[in-house]
Amino acid sequence: MTEKLCKVLNELAPQAPQLTAVGTQAQLAMSIASAFDVNAVALQQVADEIDIVAAASCPAARDALLKVLKMQSLQQAVR
């Protein structure tokens, strides 16, 4: 999960400042769904663990996205 999730976050983070918060949130949700093949079990695991994994494995991307999203956690954005 870590590799796929960080790939999504690292690809989206540089684009996020050009998007609105809503656009970033939508792109995040769509990118995660695509990366995890719209698998309900995998998506639930991502939603449950996104902040833990991102903080440990790709914190710069997480911080960049949270800044644009104006949220306290990525979990808020994907729920």
PDB file of C-alpha atoms in Angstrom:
ATOM      1  CA  MET A   1       0.000   0.000   0.000  1.00  0.00           C
ATOM      2  CA  THR A   2       2.786   2.427   0.884  1.00  0.00           C
ATOM      3  CA  GLU A   3       4.315   2.455  -2.588  1.00  0.00           C
ATOM      4  CA  LYS A   4       1.021   3.048  -4.415  1.00  0.00           C
ATOM      5  CA  LEU A   5      -0.188   5.659  -1.959  1.00  0.00           C
ATOM      6  CA  CYS A   6       3.032   7.651  -1.952  1.00  0.00           C
ATOM      7  CA  LYS A   7       3.147   7.541  -5.742  1.00  0.00           C
ATOM      8  CA  VAL A   8      -0.323   9.126  -5.848  1.00  0.00           C
ATOM      9  CA  LEU A   9       0.546  11.758  -3.237  1.00  0.00           C
ATOM     10  CA  ASN A  10       3.920  12.605  -4.790  1.00  0.00           C
ATOM     11  CA  GLU A  11       2.351  13.022  -8.240  1.00  0.00           C
ATOM     12  CA  LEU A  12      -0.518  15.180  -6.975  1.00  0.00           C
ATOM     13  CA  ALA A  13       1.391  17.409  -4.535  1.00  0.00           C
ATOM     14  CA  PRO A  14       3.136  19.565  -7.183  1.00  0.00           C
ATOM     15  CA  GLN A  15      -0.155  20.087  -9.060  1.00  0.00           C
ATOM     16  CA  ALA A  16      -2.235  20.889  -5.989  1.00  0.00           C
ATOM     17  CA  PRO A  17      -1.296  24.581  -5.656  1.00  0.00           C
ATOM     18  CA  GLN A  18      -2.790  25.222  -9.102  1.00  0.00           C
ATOM     19  CA  LEU A  19      -6.060  23.554  -8.077  1.00  0.00           C
ATOM     20  CA  THR A  20      -8.712  24.649  -5.628  1.00  0.00           C
ATOM     21  CA  ALA A  21      -9.146  22.760  -2.375  1.00  0.00           C
ATOM     22  CA  VAL A  22     -12.189  21.018  -3.850  1.00  0.00           C
ATOM     23  CA  GLY A  23     -10.305  20.183  -7.037  1.00  0.00           C
ATOM     24  CA  THR A  24      -7.419  18.769  -5.038  1.00  0.00           C
ATOM     25  CA  GLN A  25      -9.788  16.694  -2.930  1.00  0.00           C
ATOM     26  CA  ALA A  26     -11.537  15.342  -6.022  1.00  0.00           C
ATOM     27  CA  GLN A  27      -8.261  14.555  -7.758  1.00  0.00           C
ATOM     28  CA  LEU A  28      -6.951  12.851  -4.622  1.00  0.00           C
ATOM     29  CA  ALA A  29     -10.031  10.636  -4.356  1.00  0.00           C
ATOM     30  CA  MET A  30      -9.986   9.738  -8.058  1.00  0.00           C
ATOM     31  CA  SER A  31      -6.249   9.050  -8.090  1.00  0.00           C
ATOM     32  CA  ILE A  32      -6.429   6.810  -5.039  1.00  0.00           C
ATOM     33  CA  ALA A  33      -9.421   4.934  -6.454  1.00  0.00           C
ATOM     34  CA  SER A  34      -7.575   4.389  -9.713  1.00  0.00           C
ATOM     35  CA  ALA A  35      -4.325   3.313  -8.038  1.00  0.00           C
ATOM     36  CA  PHE A  36      -6.139   0.744  -5.939  1.00  0.00           C
ATOM     37  CA  ASP A  37      -8.339  -0.529  -8.801  1.00  0.00           C
ATOM     38  CA  VAL A  38     -11.538   0.644  -7.108  1.00  0.00           C
ATOM     39  CA  ASN A  39     -11.185  -2.305  -4.718  1.00  0.00           C
ATOM     40  CA  ALA A  40     -13.505  -1.589  -1.787  1.00  0.00           C
ATOM     41  CA  VAL A  41     -11.409  -3.455   0.770  1.00  0.00           C
ATOM     42  CA  ALA A  42      -8.188  -1.756  -0.317  1.00  0.00           C
ATOM     43  CA  LEU A  43      -9.857   1.655  -0.427  1.00  0.00           C
ATOM     44  CA  GLN A  44     -11.190   1.196   3.103  1.00  0.00           C
ATOM     45  CA  GLN A  45      -7.691   0.315   4.286  1.00  0.00           C
ATOM     46  CA  VAL A  46      -6.300   3.414   2.565  1.00  0.00           C
ATOM     47  CA  ALA A  47      -8.964   5.585   4.181  1.00  0.00           C
ATOM     48  CA  ASP A  48      -8.184   4.112   7.594  1.00  0.00           C
ATOM     49  CA  GLU A  49      -4.388   4.341   7.334  1.00  0.00           C
ATOM     50  CA  ILE A  50      -3.678   7.196   4.899  1.00  0.00           C
ATOM     51  CA  ASP A  51      -2.285   9.637   7.451  1.00  0.00           C
ATOM     52  CA  ILE A  52      -0.145   7.076   9.255  1.00  0.00           C
ATOM     53  CA  VAL A  53       1.372   5.786   6.016  1.00  0.00           C
ATOM     54  CA  ALA A  54       1.809   9.217   4.451  1.00  0.00           C
ATOM     55  CA  ALA A  55       3.344  10.762   7.576  1.00  0.00           C
ATOM     56  CA  ALA A  56       5.877   7.936   7.780  1.00  0.00           C
ATOM     57  CA  SER A  57       6.659   7.444   4.093  1.00  0.00           C
ATOM     58  CA  CYS A  58       5.937  10.634   2.140  1.00  0.00           C
ATOM     59  CA  PRO A  59       5.494  13.464   4.669  1.00  0.00           C
ATOM     60  CA  ALA A  60       6.408  16.320   2.317  1.00  0.00           C
ATOM     61  CA  ALA A  61       3.670  15.373  -0.142  1.00  0.00           C
ATOM     62  CA  ARG A  62       1.193  14.929   2.715  1.00  0.00           C
ATOM     63  CA  ASP A  63       2.016  18.360   4.115  1.00  0.00           C
ATOM     64  CA  ALA A  64       1.759  20.018   0.697  1.00  0.00           C
ATOM     65  CA  LEU A  65      -1.665  18.499   0.091  1.00  0.00           C
ATOM     66  CA  LEU A  66      -2.961  19.371   3.548  1.00  0.00           C
ATOM     67  CA  LYS A  67      -1.911  22.974   2.996  1.00  0.00           C
ATOM     68  CA  VAL A  68      -4.001  23.210  -0.176  1.00  0.00           C
ATOM     69  CA  LEU A  69      -6.884  21.192   1.265  1.00  0.00           C
ATOM     70  CA  LYS A  70      -6.943  23.296   4.447  1.00  0.00           C
ATOM     71  CA  MET A  71      -7.643  20.152   6.442  1.00  0.00           C
ATOM     72  CA  GLN A  72      -6.040  18.533   9.453  1.00  0.00           C
ATOM     73  CA  SER A  73      -5.757  15.085   7.896  1.00  0.00           C
ATOM     74  CA  LEU A  74      -5.880  13.359   4.553  1.00  0.00           C
ATOM     75  CA  GLN A  75      -8.416  11.003   6.074  1.00  0.00           C
ATOM     76  CA  GLN A  76     -10.867  13.921   6.154  1.00  0.00           C
ATOM     77  CA  ALA A  77     -10.324  14.426   2.442  1.00  0.00           C
ATOM     78  CA  VAL A  78     -10.958  10.832   1.413  1.00  0.00           C
ATOM     79  CA  ARG A  79     -13.962  10.099   3.620  1.00  0.00           C
TER      80      ARG A  79
END
